[in-house]
């Protein structure tokens, strides 16, 4: 059985989060707000990446080794 793993990710996101200290106690966890996908540009880049990955995954070369048992192409 052949396995294919793919992924799309942002290398240079425009969305920015923040990190703040909760207190001066070094054992307190910091406050973290990642603000993932707050900028529409980041969403658009991910959508475009998923479309490109889908095109690649449906090429003849990839389909020849695709594991039909997973039914991923339906």
Coordinates of N, CA and C in Angstrom, one line a residue, residues 17-66:
X17 N -0.5 37.7 15.8 CA -1.1 37.5 17.2 C -0.2 38.3 18.2
X18 N -0.5 37.9 19.4 CA 0.3 38.6 20.5 C 0.5 37.6 21.7
X19 N 1.5 38.0 22.5 CA 1.9 37.2 23.6 C 2.1 38.2 24.8
X20 N 1.5 38.0 25.9 CA 1.7 38.9 27.1 C 1.9 38.1 28.3
X21 N 2.7 38.7 29.2 CA 2.9 38.0 30.5 C 1.6 38.2 31.3
X22 N 1.2 37.1 32.0 CA 0.0 37.2 32.8 C 0.3 37.9 34.1
X23 N 1.5 37.7 34.6 CA 1.9 38.3 35.9 C 3.5 38.3 35.9
X24 N 4.0 38.8 37.0 CA 5.5 38.7 37.2 C 5.9 37.3 37.8
X25 N 5.0 36.4 38.0 CA 5.3 35.1 38.5 C 5.8 34.2 37.3
X26 N 7.0 33.8 37.3 CA 7.5 33.0 36.2 C 6.8 31.7 35.9
X27 N 6.0 31.2 36.9 CA 5.3 29.9 36.7 C 3.9 30.1 36.2
X28 N 3.4 31.3 36.0 CA 2.2 31.6 35.4 C 2.3 31.4 33.9
X29 N 1.3 30.8 33.3 CA 1.3 30.7 31.8 C 1.1 32.0 31.2
X30 N 1.8 32.3 30.1 CA 1.5 33.6 29.4 C 0.2 33.6 28.7
X31 N -0.3 34.8 28.4 CA -1.5 34.9 27.6 C -1.1 34.9 26.1
X32 N -1.8 34.1 25.4 CA -1.4 33.9 24.0 C -2.7 34.1 23.1
X33 N -2.6 34.9 22.1 CA -3.7 35.1 21.2 C -3.1 35.0 19.8
X34 N -3.2 33.8 19.1 CA -2.5 33.6 17.9 C -3.1 34.4 16.7
X35 N -4.4 34.7 16.7 CA -5.0 35.4 15.6 C -4.9 34.8 14.3
X36 N -4.9 33.4 14.3 CA -4.8 32.7 13.0 C -5.9 33.2 12.0
X37 N -5.5 33.4 10.8 CA -6.4 33.7 9.6 C -7.2 34.9 9.9
X38 N -6.7 35.9 10.5 CA -7.4 37.2 10.7 C -7.4 38.0 9.5
X39 N -6.4 37.8 8.6 CA -6.2 38.6 7.4 C -6.8 37.8 6.3
X40 N -7.6 38.4 5.4 CA -8.2 37.7 4.3 C -7.1 37.2 3.3
X41 N -6.0 37.9 3.2 CA -4.9 37.4 2.4 C -4.5 36.0 2.8
X42 N -4.3 35.7 4.1 CA -3.9 34.4 4.5 C -4.9 33.3 4.1
X43 N -6.2 33.7 4.2 CA -7.3 32.7 3.9 C -7.2 32.4 2.4
X44 N -7.0 33.5 1.6 CA -6.9 33.3 0.1 C -5.7 32.5 -0.3
X45 N -4.5 32.7 0.4 CA -3.3 32.0 0.0 C -3.6 30.5 0.3
X46 N -4.2 30.2 1.5 CA -4.5 28.8 1.8 C -5.4 28.1 0.8
X47 N -6.5 28.9 0.4 CA -7.4 28.4 -0.5 C -6.7 28.1 -1.9
X48 N -5.9 29.0 -2.3 CA -5.2 28.8 -3.6 C -4.3 27.6 -3.5
X49 N -3.6 27.4 -2.3 CA -2.7 26.3 -2.1 C -3.5 24.9 -2.1
X50 N -4.7 24.9 -1.5 CA -5.5 23.7 -1.6 C -5.9 23.4 -3.0
X51 N -6.3 24.4 -3.8 CA -6.7 24.1 -5.2 C -5.5 23.6 -6.0
X52 N -4.3 24.1 -5.8 CA -3.1 23.6 -6.5 C -2.8 22.2 -6.1
X53 N -2.9 21.9 -4.7 CA -2.6 20.6 -4.3 C -3.6 19.6 -4.9
X54 N -4.9 20.0 -4.9 CA -5.9 19.1 -5.5 C -5.6 18.8 -7.0
X55 N -5.1 19.8 -7.7 CA -4.8 19.5 -9.1 C -3.6 18.5 -9.2
X56 N -2.6 18.7 -8.4 CA -1.5 17.8 -8.4 C -1.9 16.4 -8.0
X57 N -2.7 16.3 -7.0 CA -3.2 15.0 -6.5 C -4.0 14.2 -7.6
X58 N -4.6 14.9 -8.5 CA -5.4 14.3 -9.5 C -4.7 14.2 -10.9
X59 N -3.4 14.4 -10.9 CA -2.6 14.1 -12.1 C -2.5 12.6 -12.3
X60 N -2.2 12.3 -13.6 CA -2.1 10.8 -13.9 C -1.0 10.2 -13.1
X61 N 0.1 10.9 -13.0 CA 1.3 10.3 -12.3 C 0.9 9.9 -10.8
X62 N 0.2 10.8 -10.1 CA -0.1 10.5 -8.7 C -1.2 9.5 -8.7
X63 N -2.2 9.6 -9.6 CA -3.3 8.6 -9.6 C -2.8 7.2 -9.8
X64 N -1.7 7.0 -10.5 CA -1.2 5.7 -10.7 C -0.7 5.0 -9.4
X65 N -0.3 5.8 -8.4 CA 0.1 5.2 -7.2 C -0.9 5.5 -6.0
X66 N -2.0 6.1 -6.3 CA -3.0 6.4 -5.3 C -3.6 5.2 -4.7

